[in-house]
CSV table of C-alpha atoms in Angstrom, one decimal:
chain,number,residue,atom,x,y,z
A,1,UNK,CA,2.4,-7.5,75.1
A,2,UNK,CA,-0.6,-8.3,73.8
A,3,UNK,CA,-0.6,-7.4,70.4
A,4,UNK,CA,-3.7,-5.0,68.4
A,5,UNK,CA,-4.4,-4.1,65.3
A,6,UNK,CA,-2.6,-1.0,64.3
A,7,UNK,CA,0.6,-1.8,65.9
A,8,UNK,CA,3.9,-1.2,64.0
A,9,UNK,CA,6.2,-4.0,65.1
A,10,UNK,CA,10.1,-5.0,64.3
A,11,UNK,CA,11.1,-8.7,64.8
A,12,UNK,CA,14.5,-9.6,65.2
A,13,UNK,CA,15.3,-12.7,63.2
A,14,UNK,CA,18.8,-14.4,62.3
A,15,UNK,CA,18.8,-12.8,59.2
A,16,UNK,CA,17.6,-9.3,59.8
A,17,UNK,CA,14.8,-7.1,61.2
A,18,UNK,CA,11.2,-7.5,59.5
A,19,UNK,CA,8.8,-4.9,59.6
A,20,UNK,CA,5.1,-5.4,60.0
A,21,UNK,CA,1.6,-4.4,60.9
A,22,UNK,CA,-0.9,-6.1,62.7
A,23,UNK,CA,-4.1,-6.2,60.5
A,24,UNK,CA,-6.1,-8.0,63.2
A,25,UNK,CA,-6.2,-10.0,66.1
A,26,UNK,CA,-8.2,-12.3,66.7
A,27,UNK,CA,-8.3,-14.2,70.2
A,28,UNK,CA,-7.1,-17.9,70.1
A,29,UNK,CA,-5.6,-17.5,66.2
A,30,UNK,CA,-1.9,-16.3,65.6
A,31,UNK,CA,-2.4,-12.2,64.5
A,32,UNK,CA,-2.7,-11.3,60.6
A,33,UNK,CA,0.5,-9.3,60.2
A,34,UNK,CA,1.2,-7.7,56.8
A,35,UNK,CA,4.9,-7.8,56.5
A,36,UNK,CA,7.0,-5.2,54.1
A,37,UNK,CA,9.2,-7.8,52.7
A,38,UNK,CA,12.2,-6.1,53.4
A,39,UNK,CA,15.2,-7.5,55.4
A,40,UNK,CA,17.0,-4.9,57.7
A,41,UNK,CA,20.2,-5.1,59.0
A,42,UNK,CA,19.9,-2.8,61.9
A,43,UNK,CA,17.0,-2.3,64.3
A,44,UNK,CA,15.0,1.0,63.4
A,45,UNK,CA,14.8,3.3,66.1
A,46,UNK,CA,10.9,4.0,64.8
A,47,UNK,CA,9.0,3.4,61.7
A,48,UNK,CA,10.3,5.3,59.0
A,49,UNK,CA,6.7,5.8,58.0
A,50,UNK,CA,3.2,4.8,58.4
A,51,UNK,CA,3.3,1.3,56.3
A,52,UNK,CA,1.3,0.8,53.6
A,53,UNK,CA,-1.0,-2.0,54.0
A,54,UNK,CA,-1.5,-2.4,50.2
A,55,UNK,CA,2.6,-3.3,49.7
A,56,UNK,CA,2.6,-5.8,52.9
A,57,UNK,CA,2.1,-9.8,52.4
A,58,UNK,CA,-0.3,-10.5,54.8
A,59,UNK,CA,0.4,-14.1,56.4
A,60,UNK,CA,-0.9,-15.6,59.5
A,61,UNK,CA,1.8,-15.7,61.8
A,62,UNK,CA,2.2,-16.9,65.0
A,63,UNK,CA,4.5,-14.7,66.9
A,64,UNK,CA,4.7,-16.2,70.4
A,65,UNK,CA,8.3,-17.5,70.2
A,66,UNK,CA,9.9,-14.3,69.0
A,67,UNK,CA,7.7,-12.4,71.7
A,68,UNK,CA,8.7,-14.6,74.5
A,69,UNK,CA,12.1,-14.4,73.2
A,70,UNK,CA,12.4,-11.0,73.6
A,71,UNK,CA,12.7,-10.2,69.7
A,72,UNK,CA,9.8,-9.0,68.9
A,73,UNK,CA,9.1,-5.1,70.0
A,74,UNK,CA,6.5,-2.8,68.9
A,75,UNK,CA,8.0,0.9,67.2
A,76,UNK,CA,4.8,2.5,67.2
A,77,UNK,CA,1.2,2.5,65.9
A,78,UNK,CA,-0.8,4.2,63.2
A,79,UNK,CA,-4.7,3.6,62.2
A,80,UNK,CA,-5.5,-0.1,61.5
A,81,UNK,CA,-6.4,-0.9,57.9
A,82,UNK,CA,-9.7,-2.3,57.8
A,83,UNK,CA,-9.3,-6.4,58.3
A,84,UNK,CA,-8.5,-8.1,55.2
A,85,UNK,CA,-10.7,-11.1,54.5
A,86,UNK,CA,-9.6,-13.9,52.9
A,87,UNK,CA,-9.6,-18.3,52.9
A,88,UNK,CA,-7.6,-19.9,55.3
A,89,UNK,CA,-7.3,-24.3,54.3
A,90,UNK,CA,-7.1,-26.6,56.8
A,91,UNK,CA,-5.0,-29.4,55.3
A,92,UNK,CA,-4.1,-32.7,56.5
A,93,UNK,CA,-0.9,-34.7,57.0
A,94,UNK,CA,-0.4,-35.4,53.6
A,95,UNK,CA,-1.4,-31.9,52.5
A,96,UNK,CA,-4.8,-32.3,50.6
A,97,UNK,CA,-7.7,-29.5,51.7
A,98,UNK,CA,-9.8,-30.6,54.5
A,99,UNK,CA,-12.2,-27.5,54.8
A,100,UNK,CA,-11.8,-23.8,55.1
A,101,UNK,CA,-11.9,-20.9,57.2
A,102,UNK,CA,-13.3,-17.9,56.3
A,103,UNK,CA,-12.0,-14.5,57.7
A,104,UNK,CA,-14.1,-11.4,57.2
A,105,UNK,CA,-14.8,-8.3,58.6
A,106,UNK,CA,-12.4,-9.3,61.7
A,107,UNK,CA,-14.5,-12.5,62.1
A,108,UNK,CA,-13.5,-15.7,61.4
A,109,UNK,CA,-16.2,-18.3,60.2
A,110,UNK,CA,-16.6,-22.0,58.4
A,111,UNK,CA,-16.4,-21.3,55.0
A,112,UNK,CA,-20.0,-21.9,53.5
A,113,UNK,CA,-20.9,-23.4,50.0
A,114,UNK,CA,-22.1,-20.1,48.7
A,115,UNK,CA,-18.7,-18.2,49.9
A,116,UNK,CA,-17.6,-18.6,46.3
A,117,UNK,CA,-13.6,-18.5,45.6
A,118,UNK,CA,-13.1,-14.8,45.1
A,119,UNK,CA,-11.4,-14.3,48.6
A,120,UNK,CA,-7.6,-14.5,48.7
A,121,UNK,CA,-6.0,-17.3,50.0
A,122,UNK,CA,-3.7,-16.9,52.6
A,123,UNK,CA,-1.6,-19.6,54.9
A,124,UNK,CA,-0.2,-19.7,58.5
A,125,UNK,CA,3.3,-19.1,58.1
A,126,UNK,CA,6.1,-19.6,60.3
A,127,UNK,CA,8.0,-16.8,61.0
A,128,UNK,CA,11.1,-18.6,60.5
A,129,UNK,CA,10.3,-20.0,56.9
A,130,UNK,CA,8.9,-16.3,56.1
A,131,UNK,CA,12.8,-14.8,56.9
A,132,UNK,CA,14.1,-18.1,54.7
A,133,UNK,CA,12.0,-17.1,51.6
A,134,UNK,CA,12.8,-13.5,52.3
A,135,UNK,CA,16.7,-14.0,52.8
A,136,UNK,CA,16.7,-16.2,49.9
A,137,UNK,CA,15.5,-12.9,47.7
A,138,UNK,CA,17.9,-11.1,49.1
A,139,UNK,CA,15.8,-8.0,49.8
A,140,UNK,CA,18.1,-5.8,52.5
A,141,UNK,CA,18.0,-2.2,53.5
């Protein structure tokens, strides 16, 4: 299954089901997902309503493992939001920032000195880490 911008997805995790919106999909990179920061106790039969992109936590999240295991399904689609702009730091093994990638207007490029710091910072997150953080906040439906 190939994800496309605008797909509303549901991801099954050991702690519950997450709903998200594929905001951008750049070949060779993890999809940009807007995640509704709520764990559901049961799978949804359909999206409850179109997801509000401004109410979602935006992350770059590899979903290959979830797809291969059959834990990801597309619930529907909505008009994709404009691709978000943000900065993704690349870090060395010690955690120090080496350089940045800029995601803007659906394109990826290296950060230039004139870019400034006004874009929000986004990290690539593992699904397990995101769910663990969310489960600790006890937001469930």
